[in-house]
PDB file of C-alpha atoms in Angstrom:
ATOM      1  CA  UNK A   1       0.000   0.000   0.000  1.00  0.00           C
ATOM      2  CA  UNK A   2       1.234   2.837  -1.027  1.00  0.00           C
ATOM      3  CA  UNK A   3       0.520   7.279  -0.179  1.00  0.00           C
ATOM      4  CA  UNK A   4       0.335   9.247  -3.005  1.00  0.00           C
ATOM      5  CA  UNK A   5       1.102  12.818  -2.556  1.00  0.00           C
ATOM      6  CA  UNK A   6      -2.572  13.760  -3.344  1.00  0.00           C
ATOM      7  CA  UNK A   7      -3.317  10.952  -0.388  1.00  0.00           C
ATOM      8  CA  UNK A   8      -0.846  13.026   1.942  1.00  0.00           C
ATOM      9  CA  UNK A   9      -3.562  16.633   0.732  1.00  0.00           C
ATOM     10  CA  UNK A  10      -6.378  14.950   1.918  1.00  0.00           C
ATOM     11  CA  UNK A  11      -4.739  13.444   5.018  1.00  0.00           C
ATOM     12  CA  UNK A  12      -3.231  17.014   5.588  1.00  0.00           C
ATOM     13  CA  UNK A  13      -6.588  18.304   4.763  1.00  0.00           C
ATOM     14  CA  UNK A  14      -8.745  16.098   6.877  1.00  0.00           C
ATOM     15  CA  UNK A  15      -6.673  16.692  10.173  1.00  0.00           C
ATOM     16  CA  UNK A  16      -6.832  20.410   9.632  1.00  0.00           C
ATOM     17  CA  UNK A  17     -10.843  19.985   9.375  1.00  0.00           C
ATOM     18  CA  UNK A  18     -10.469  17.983  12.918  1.00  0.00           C
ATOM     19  CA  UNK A  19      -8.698  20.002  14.840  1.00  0.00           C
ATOM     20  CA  UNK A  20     -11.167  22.951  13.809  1.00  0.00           C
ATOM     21  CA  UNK A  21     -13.170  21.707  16.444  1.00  0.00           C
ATOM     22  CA  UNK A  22     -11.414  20.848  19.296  1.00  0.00           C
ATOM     23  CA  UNK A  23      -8.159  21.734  21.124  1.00  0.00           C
ATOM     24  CA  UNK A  24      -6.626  18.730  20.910  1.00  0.00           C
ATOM     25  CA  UNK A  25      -4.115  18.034  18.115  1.00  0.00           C
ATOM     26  CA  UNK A  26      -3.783  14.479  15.840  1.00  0.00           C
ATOM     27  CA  UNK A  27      -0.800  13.199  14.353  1.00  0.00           C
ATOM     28  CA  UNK A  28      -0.923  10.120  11.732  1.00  0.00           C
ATOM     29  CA  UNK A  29       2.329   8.311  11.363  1.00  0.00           C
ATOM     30  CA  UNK A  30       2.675   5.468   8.485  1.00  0.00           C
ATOM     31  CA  UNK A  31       5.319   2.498   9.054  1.00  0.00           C
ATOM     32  CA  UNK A  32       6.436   0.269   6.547  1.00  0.00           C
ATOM     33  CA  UNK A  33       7.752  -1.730   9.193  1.00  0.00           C
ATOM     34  CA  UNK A  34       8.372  -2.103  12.992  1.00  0.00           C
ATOM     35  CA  UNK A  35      10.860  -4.441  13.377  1.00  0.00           C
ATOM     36  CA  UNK A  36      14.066  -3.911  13.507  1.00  0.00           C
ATOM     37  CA  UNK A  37      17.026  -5.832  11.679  1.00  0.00           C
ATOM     38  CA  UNK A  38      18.197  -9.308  14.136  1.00  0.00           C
ATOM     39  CA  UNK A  39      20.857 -11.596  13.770  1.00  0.00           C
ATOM     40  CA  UNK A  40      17.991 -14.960  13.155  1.00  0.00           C
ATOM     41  CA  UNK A  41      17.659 -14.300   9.082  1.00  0.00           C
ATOM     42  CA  UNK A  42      21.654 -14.635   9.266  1.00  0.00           C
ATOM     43  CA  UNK A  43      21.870 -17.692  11.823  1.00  0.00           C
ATOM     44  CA  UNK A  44      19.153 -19.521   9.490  1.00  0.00           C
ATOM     45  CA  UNK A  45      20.896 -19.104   6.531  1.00  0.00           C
ATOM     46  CA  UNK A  46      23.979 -20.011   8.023  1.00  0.00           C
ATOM     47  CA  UNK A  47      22.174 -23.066   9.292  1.00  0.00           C
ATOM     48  CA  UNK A  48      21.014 -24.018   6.194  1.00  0.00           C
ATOM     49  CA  UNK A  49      24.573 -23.489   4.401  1.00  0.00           C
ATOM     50  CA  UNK A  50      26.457 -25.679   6.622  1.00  0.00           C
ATOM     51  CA  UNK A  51      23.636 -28.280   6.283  1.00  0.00           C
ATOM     52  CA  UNK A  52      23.502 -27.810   2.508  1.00  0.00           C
ATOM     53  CA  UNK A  53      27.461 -29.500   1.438  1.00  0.00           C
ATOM     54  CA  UNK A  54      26.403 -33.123   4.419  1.00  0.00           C
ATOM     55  CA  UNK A  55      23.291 -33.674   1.521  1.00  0.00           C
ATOM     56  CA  UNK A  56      25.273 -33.283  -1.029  1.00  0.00           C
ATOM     57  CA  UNK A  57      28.110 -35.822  -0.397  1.00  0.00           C
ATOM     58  CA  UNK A  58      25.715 -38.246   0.866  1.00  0.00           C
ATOM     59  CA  UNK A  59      23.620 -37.755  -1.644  1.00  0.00           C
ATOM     60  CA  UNK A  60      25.778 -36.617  -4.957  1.00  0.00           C
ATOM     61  CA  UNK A  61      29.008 -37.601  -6.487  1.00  0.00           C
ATOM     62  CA  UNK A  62      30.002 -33.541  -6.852  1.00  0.00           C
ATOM     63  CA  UNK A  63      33.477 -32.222  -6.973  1.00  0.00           C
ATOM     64  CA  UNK A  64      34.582 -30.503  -3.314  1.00  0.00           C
ATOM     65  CA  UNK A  65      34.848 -27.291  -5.027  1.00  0.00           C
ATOM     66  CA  UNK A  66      31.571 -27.579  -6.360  1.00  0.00           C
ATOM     67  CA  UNK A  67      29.940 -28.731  -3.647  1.00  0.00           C
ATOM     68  CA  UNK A  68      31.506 -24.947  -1.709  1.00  0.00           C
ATOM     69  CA  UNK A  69      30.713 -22.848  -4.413  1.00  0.00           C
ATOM     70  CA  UNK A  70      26.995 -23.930  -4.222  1.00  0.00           C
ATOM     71  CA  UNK A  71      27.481 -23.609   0.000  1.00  0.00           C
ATOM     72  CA  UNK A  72      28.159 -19.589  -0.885  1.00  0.00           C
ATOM     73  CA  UNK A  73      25.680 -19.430  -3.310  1.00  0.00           C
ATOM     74  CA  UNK A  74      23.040 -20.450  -0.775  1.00  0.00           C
ATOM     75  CA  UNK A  75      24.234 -18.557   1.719  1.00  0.00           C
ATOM     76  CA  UNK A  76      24.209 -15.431  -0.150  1.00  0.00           C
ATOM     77  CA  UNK A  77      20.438 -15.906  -1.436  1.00  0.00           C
ATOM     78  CA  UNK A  78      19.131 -16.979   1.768  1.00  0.00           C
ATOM     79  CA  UNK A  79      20.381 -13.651   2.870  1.00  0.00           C
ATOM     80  CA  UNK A  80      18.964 -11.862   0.526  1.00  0.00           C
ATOM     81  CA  UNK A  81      15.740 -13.737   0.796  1.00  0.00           C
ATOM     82  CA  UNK A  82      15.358 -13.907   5.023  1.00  0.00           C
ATOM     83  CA  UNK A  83      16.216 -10.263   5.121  1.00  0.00           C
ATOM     84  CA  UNK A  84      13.716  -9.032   3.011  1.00  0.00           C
ATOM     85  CA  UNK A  85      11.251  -7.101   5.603  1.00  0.00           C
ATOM     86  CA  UNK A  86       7.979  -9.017   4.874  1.00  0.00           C
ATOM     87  CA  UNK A  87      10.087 -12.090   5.528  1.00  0.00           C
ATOM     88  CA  UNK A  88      11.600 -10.816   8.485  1.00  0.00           C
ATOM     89  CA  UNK A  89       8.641  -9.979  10.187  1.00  0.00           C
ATOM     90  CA  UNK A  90       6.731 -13.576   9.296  1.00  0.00           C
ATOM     91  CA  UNK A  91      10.159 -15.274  10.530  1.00  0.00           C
ATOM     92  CA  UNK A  92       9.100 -13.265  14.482  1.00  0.00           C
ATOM     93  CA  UNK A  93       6.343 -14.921  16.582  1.00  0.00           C
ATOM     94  CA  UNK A  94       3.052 -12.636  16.169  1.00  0.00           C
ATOM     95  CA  UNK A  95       3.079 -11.656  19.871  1.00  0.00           C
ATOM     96  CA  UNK A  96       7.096 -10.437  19.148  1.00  0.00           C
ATOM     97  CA  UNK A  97       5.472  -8.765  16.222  1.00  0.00           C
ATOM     98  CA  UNK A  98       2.894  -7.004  17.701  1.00  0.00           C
ATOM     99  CA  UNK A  99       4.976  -5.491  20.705  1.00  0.00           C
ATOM    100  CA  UNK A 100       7.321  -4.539  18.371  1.00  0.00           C
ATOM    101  CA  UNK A 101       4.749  -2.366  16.939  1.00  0.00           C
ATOM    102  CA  UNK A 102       3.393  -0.952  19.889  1.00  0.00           C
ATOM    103  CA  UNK A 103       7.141  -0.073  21.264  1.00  0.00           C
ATOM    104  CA  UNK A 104       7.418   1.851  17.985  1.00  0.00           C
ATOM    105  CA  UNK A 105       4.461   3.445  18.609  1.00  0.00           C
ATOM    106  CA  UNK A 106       4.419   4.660  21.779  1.00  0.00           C
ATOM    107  CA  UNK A 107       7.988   6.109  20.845  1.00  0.00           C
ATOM    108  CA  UNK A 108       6.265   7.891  17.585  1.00  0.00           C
ATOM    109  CA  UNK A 109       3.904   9.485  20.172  1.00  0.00           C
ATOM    110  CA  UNK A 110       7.137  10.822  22.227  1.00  0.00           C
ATOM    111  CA  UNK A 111       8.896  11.555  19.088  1.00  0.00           C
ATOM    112  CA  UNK A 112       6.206  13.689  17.197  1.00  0.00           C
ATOM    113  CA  UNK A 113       6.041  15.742  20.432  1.00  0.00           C
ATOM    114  CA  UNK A 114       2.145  14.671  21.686  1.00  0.00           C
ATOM    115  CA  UNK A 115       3.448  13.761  24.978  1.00  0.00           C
ATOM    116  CA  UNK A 116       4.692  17.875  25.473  1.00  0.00           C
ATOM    117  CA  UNK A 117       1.531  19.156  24.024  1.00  0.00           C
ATOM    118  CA  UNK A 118      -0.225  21.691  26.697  1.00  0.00           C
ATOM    119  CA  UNK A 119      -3.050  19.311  28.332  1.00  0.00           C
ATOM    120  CA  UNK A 120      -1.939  16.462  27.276  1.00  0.00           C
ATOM    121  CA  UNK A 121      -4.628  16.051  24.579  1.00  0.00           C
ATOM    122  CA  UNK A 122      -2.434  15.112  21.672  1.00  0.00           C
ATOM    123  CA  UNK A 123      -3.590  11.384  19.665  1.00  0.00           C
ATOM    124  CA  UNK A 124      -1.358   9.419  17.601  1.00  0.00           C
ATOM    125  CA  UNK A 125      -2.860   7.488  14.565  1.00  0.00           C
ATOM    126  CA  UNK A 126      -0.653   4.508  14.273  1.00  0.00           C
ATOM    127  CA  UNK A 127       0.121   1.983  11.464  1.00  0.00           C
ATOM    128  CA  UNK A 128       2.470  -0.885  10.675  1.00  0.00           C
ATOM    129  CA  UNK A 129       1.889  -2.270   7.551  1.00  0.00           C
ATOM    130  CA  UNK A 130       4.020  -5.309   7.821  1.00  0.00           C
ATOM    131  CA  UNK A 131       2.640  -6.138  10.896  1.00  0.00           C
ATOM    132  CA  UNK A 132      -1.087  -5.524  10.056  1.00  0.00           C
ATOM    133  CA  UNK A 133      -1.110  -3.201  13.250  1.00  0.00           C
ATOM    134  CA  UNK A 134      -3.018  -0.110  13.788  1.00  0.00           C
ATOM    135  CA  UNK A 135      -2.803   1.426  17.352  1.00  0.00           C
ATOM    136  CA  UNK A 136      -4.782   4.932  18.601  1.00  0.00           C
ATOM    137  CA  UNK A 137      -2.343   6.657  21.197  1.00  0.00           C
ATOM    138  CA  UNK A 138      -3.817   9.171  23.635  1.00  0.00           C
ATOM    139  CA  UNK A 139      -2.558  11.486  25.729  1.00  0.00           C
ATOM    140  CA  UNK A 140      -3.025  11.892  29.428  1.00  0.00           C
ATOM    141  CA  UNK A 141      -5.497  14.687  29.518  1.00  0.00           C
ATOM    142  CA  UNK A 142      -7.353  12.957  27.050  1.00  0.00           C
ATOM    143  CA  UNK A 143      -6.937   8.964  28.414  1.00  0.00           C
ATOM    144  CA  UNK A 144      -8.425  10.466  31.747  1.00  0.00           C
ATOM    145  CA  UNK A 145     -11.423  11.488  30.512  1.00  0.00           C
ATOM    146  CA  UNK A 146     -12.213   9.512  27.435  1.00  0.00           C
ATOM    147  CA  UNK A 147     -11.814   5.567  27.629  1.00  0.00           C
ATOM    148  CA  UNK A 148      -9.210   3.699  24.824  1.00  0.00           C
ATOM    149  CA  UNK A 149     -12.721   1.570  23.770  1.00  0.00           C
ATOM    150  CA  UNK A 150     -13.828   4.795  22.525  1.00  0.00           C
ATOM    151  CA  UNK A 151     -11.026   4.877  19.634  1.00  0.00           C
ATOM    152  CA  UNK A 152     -11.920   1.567  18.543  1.00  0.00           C
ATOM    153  CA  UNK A 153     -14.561   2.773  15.734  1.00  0.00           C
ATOM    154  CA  UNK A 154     -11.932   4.506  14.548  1.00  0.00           C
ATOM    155  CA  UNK A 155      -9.321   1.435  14.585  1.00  0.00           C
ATOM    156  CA  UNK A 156     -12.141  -1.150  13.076  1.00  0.00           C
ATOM    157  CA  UNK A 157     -12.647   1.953  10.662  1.00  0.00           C
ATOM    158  CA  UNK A 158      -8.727   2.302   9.194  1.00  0.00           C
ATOM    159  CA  UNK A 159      -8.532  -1.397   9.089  1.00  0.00           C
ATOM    160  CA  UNK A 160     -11.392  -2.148   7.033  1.00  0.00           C
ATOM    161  CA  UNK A 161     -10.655   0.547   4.095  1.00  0.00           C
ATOM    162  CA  UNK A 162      -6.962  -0.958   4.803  1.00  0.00           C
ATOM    163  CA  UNK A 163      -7.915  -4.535   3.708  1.00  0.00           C
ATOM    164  CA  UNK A 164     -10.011  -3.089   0.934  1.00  0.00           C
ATOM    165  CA  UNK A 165      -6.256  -1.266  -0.036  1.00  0.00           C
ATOM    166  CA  UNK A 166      -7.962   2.303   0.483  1.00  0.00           C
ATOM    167  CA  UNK A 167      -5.090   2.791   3.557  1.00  0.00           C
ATOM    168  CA  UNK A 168      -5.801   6.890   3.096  1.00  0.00           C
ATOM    169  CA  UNK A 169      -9.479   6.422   3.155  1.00  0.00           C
ATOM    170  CA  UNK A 170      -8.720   4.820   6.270  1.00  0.00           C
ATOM    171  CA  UNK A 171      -6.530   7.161   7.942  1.00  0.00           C
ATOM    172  CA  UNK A 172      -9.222   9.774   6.710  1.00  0.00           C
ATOM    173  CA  UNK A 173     -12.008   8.380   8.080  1.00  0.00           C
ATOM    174  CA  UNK A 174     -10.302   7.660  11.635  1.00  0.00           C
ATOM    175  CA  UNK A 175      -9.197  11.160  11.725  1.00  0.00           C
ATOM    176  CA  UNK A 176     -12.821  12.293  11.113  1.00  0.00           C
ATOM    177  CA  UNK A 177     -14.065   9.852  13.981  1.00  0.00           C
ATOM    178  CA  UNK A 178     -11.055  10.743  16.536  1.00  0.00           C
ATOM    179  CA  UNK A 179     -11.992  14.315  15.838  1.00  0.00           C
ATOM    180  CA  UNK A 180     -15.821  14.087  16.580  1.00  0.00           C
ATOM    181  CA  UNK A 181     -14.042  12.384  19.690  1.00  0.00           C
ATOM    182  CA  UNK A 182     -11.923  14.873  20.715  1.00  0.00           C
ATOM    183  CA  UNK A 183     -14.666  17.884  19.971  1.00  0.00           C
ATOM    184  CA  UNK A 184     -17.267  16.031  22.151  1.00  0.00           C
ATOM    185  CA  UNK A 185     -14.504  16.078  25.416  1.00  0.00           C
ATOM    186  CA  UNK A 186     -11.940  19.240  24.594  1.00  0.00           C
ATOM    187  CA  UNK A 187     -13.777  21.445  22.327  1.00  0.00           C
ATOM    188  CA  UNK A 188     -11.904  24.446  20.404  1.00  0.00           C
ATOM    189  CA  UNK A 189     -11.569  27.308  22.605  1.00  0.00           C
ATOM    190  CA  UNK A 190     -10.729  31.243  21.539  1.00  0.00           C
ATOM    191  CA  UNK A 191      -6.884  30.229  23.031  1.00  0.00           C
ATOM    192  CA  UNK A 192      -6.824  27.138  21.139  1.00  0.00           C
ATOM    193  CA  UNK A 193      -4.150  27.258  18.716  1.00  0.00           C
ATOM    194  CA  UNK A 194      -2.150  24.675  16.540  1.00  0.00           C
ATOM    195  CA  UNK A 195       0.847  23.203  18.258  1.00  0.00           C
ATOM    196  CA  UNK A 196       1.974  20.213  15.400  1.00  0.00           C
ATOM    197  CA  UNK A 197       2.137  19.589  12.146  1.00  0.00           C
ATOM    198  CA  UNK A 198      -1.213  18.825  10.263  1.00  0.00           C
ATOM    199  CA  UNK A 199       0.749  15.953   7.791  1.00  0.00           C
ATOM    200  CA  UNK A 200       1.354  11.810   8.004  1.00  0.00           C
ATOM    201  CA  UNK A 201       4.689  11.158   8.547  1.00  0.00           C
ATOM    202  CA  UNK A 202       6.479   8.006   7.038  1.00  0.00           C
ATOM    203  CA  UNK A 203       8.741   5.969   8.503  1.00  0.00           C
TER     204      UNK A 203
END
């Protein structure tokens, strides 16, 4: 899935229409991918080309050198092949997967400055695409008052125009539910002004 820059207008576009009516401030954040690089794609493939030269003398009549050319050759495409992201992340159990995401998350929400907002009543829209994980961050001000069950229309929202592939309808259609949210508990005031970026950043 991919954001187009006229995707990023109406993204841009639809938080600006949000935060109209409240004093809280929403930040959407894109990942391609949580998880970080590991050492497993290499030990597997390593694995594999050690194992790889025992089949073939028990099983083949091939030359020595032969038989360690096609242990490099192995080794070198199972790189390649392991460390490919979508790989990488299927190669993780999905609860490793999933906290992965959330750790990246919650550091997004530091990172994009919601946490240092005045009132605390900043909201992170979170996605990992390789890790099929979406993930509403609140602030303080705003978890005290508003419950994180009351983000999840948003959530079921994003993920539904995700698996249709419409990932900005999604993100458009949170930010329009978030922002009813937000109006309902911190409506705009005359003091009210804009303290972030109205944009998806991707990562």
């Amino acid at each position: 899935m991919t954001i187009s820059a006229e995707d990023r207008k109406r993204i841009s576009s639809a938080i600006r229409a949000a935060e109209a009516k409240t004093s809280g401030e929403i930040v959407c954040v894109l990942a391609e991918s949580s998880v970080t690089a590991t050492a497993l794609p290499v030990f597997l493939a390593a694995v594999a080309a050690l194992v790889l030269p025992w089949l073939l003398v028990s099983l083949t009549a091939m030359p020595v050198y032969r038989i360690l050319s096609l242990q490099v050759v192995s080794f070198a495409i199972l790189i390649g092949i392991l460390c490919l992201p979508s790989v990488r992340v299927l190669l993780m159990p999905r609860r490793a997967r999933r906290a992965a995401a959330h750790r990246v998350a919650m550091e997004q929400f530091r990172s994009r400055g919601l946490a240092s907002i005045s009132g605390q009543t900043g909201v992170l829209i979170f996605v990992s695409l390789a890790e099929r994980y979406v993930r509403i961050v609140a602030g303080d001000g705003i978890s005290a008052r508003v419950p994180q069950s009351q983000w999840q229309a948003a959530v079921d929202a994003l993920v539904a125009h995700m698996r249709a592939g419409r990932i900005a309808d999604g993100f458009v259609a949170a930010i329009e539910l978030c922002g009813n949210e937000l109006a309902k508990n911190f409506p705009r005031t005359e003091t009210s002004c804009d303290e972030l970026p109205d944009r998806i950043h991707l990562i």
